[in-house]
């Protein structure tokens, strides 16, 4: 496993969980505060998925930029900035629910 890149760390707005990715967008780790367990399972799972999505897209943006810097055009299938912006907005609006 490669080391996590702090540029790809994403903290849920609650501050109760952080998702870490490594180069290429691979999961490195998920850090949960004990207080995160005070929420319902569905809300917590959604929080993890949203944070994971943003972390992954941040890593993809770096790869996308490397493709561009090498003089190539990324495939339309590679997510772009608008995808990251939408994922970040969805994460920002998410709230953890009570148990």
Tab-separated table of C-alpha atoms in Angstrom:
chain	number	residue	atom	x	y	z
A	1	UNK	CA	0.000	0.000	0.000
A	2	UNK	CA	1.276	3.461	-0.796
A	3	UNK	CA	1.446	6.203	1.787
A	4	UNK	CA	-1.499	8.560	2.198
A	5	UNK	CA	-1.245	12.016	0.702
A	6	UNK	CA	-2.485	14.747	3.075
A	7	UNK	CA	-3.746	16.681	0.043
A	8	UNK	CA	-6.393	13.988	-0.346
A	9	UNK	CA	-7.564	13.967	3.296
A	10	UNK	CA	-11.236	14.801	3.662
A	11	UNK	CA	-12.906	15.550	6.985
A	12	UNK	CA	-16.671	15.260	7.288
A	13	UNK	CA	-18.323	18.581	8.309
A	14	UNK	CA	-19.120	17.056	11.715
A	15	UNK	CA	-15.408	16.591	12.359
A	16	UNK	CA	-16.160	13.016	13.470
A	17	UNK	CA	-14.550	11.183	10.563
A	18	UNK	CA	-11.718	11.563	8.110
A	19	UNK	CA	-11.070	9.629	4.928
A	20	UNK	CA	-7.523	9.262	3.593
A	21	UNK	CA	-6.517	8.280	0.082
A	22	UNK	CA	-3.155	7.557	-1.443
A	23	UNK	CA	-1.903	8.266	-4.949
A	24	UNK	CA	-4.381	7.178	-7.587
A	25	UNK	CA	-7.305	7.488	-5.178
A	26	UNK	CA	-6.909	4.174	-3.374
A	27	UNK	CA	-8.283	3.985	0.159
A	28	UNK	CA	-5.620	4.299	2.789
A	29	UNK	CA	-7.656	4.641	5.971
A	30	UNK	CA	-10.798	5.901	7.623
A	31	UNK	CA	-10.494	7.580	11.008
A	32	UNK	CA	-13.590	7.727	13.196
A	33	UNK	CA	-13.986	9.635	16.439
A	34	UNK	CA	-15.819	7.703	19.131
A	35	UNK	CA	-18.605	10.276	18.874
A	36	UNK	CA	-19.262	9.144	15.283
A	37	UNK	CA	-20.739	5.977	16.751
A	38	UNK	CA	-23.519	8.048	18.328
A	39	UNK	CA	-25.183	8.383	14.932
A	40	UNK	CA	-27.393	5.951	13.084
A	41	UNK	CA	-25.684	3.407	10.831
A	42	UNK	CA	-27.240	4.711	7.602
A	43	UNK	CA	-26.121	8.279	8.252
A	44	UNK	CA	-22.622	7.172	9.223
A	45	UNK	CA	-22.305	4.973	6.132
A	46	UNK	CA	-23.425	7.881	3.936
A	47	UNK	CA	-20.869	10.166	5.609
A	48	UNK	CA	-18.076	7.678	4.904
A	49	UNK	CA	-19.152	7.279	1.274
A	50	UNK	CA	-19.350	11.034	0.711
A	51	UNK	CA	-15.942	11.669	2.293
A	52	UNK	CA	-14.471	8.754	0.337
A	53	UNK	CA	-15.856	10.143	-2.903
A	54	UNK	CA	-14.345	13.576	-2.358
A	55	UNK	CA	-10.988	12.129	-1.312
A	56	UNK	CA	-10.923	9.876	-4.368
A	57	UNK	CA	-11.834	12.737	-6.701
A	58	UNK	CA	-9.080	14.912	-5.240
A	59	UNK	CA	-6.598	12.167	-6.103
A	60	UNK	CA	-8.093	11.789	-9.590
A	61	UNK	CA	-7.701	15.537	-10.158
A	62	UNK	CA	-3.956	15.166	-9.614
A	63	UNK	CA	-3.753	12.324	-12.136
A	64	UNK	CA	-5.875	14.360	-14.562
A	65	UNK	CA	-3.472	17.288	-14.227
A	66	UNK	CA	-0.473	15.015	-14.799
A	67	UNK	CA	-2.072	13.810	-18.041
A	68	UNK	CA	-2.584	17.412	-19.151
A	69	UNK	CA	0.946	18.411	-18.094
A	70	UNK	CA	2.297	15.566	-20.227
A	71	UNK	CA	0.618	17.146	-23.253
A	72	UNK	CA	-2.325	14.782	-23.531
A	73	UNK	CA	-6.069	15.248	-23.229
A	74	UNK	CA	-7.759	13.194	-20.520
A	75	UNK	CA	-10.623	10.955	-21.540
A	76	UNK	CA	-14.100	12.373	-21.003
A	77	UNK	CA	-14.619	9.414	-18.662
A	78	UNK	CA	-12.106	10.853	-16.191
A	79	UNK	CA	-13.998	13.040	-13.711
A	80	UNK	CA	-13.335	16.756	-13.869
A	81	UNK	CA	-13.477	19.767	-11.597
A	82	UNK	CA	-17.279	20.026	-11.812
A	83	UNK	CA	-17.553	16.461	-10.479
A	84	UNK	CA	-15.315	17.342	-7.542
A	85	UNK	CA	-17.223	20.561	-6.869
A	86	UNK	CA	-20.551	18.692	-6.827
A	87	UNK	CA	-19.182	16.004	-4.493
A	88	UNK	CA	-17.746	18.631	-2.131
A	89	UNK	CA	-21.088	20.467	-2.035
A	90	UNK	CA	-22.965	17.261	-1.243
A	91	UNK	CA	-20.487	16.468	1.544
A	92	UNK	CA	-20.755	19.991	2.990
A	93	UNK	CA	-24.529	19.668	3.256
A	94	UNK	CA	-24.494	16.217	4.931
A	95	UNK	CA	-25.322	15.951	8.617
A	96	UNK	CA	-24.951	12.963	10.882
A	97	UNK	CA	-28.270	11.816	12.335
A	98	UNK	CA	-28.979	10.727	15.894
A	99	UNK	CA	-28.979	7.075	16.778
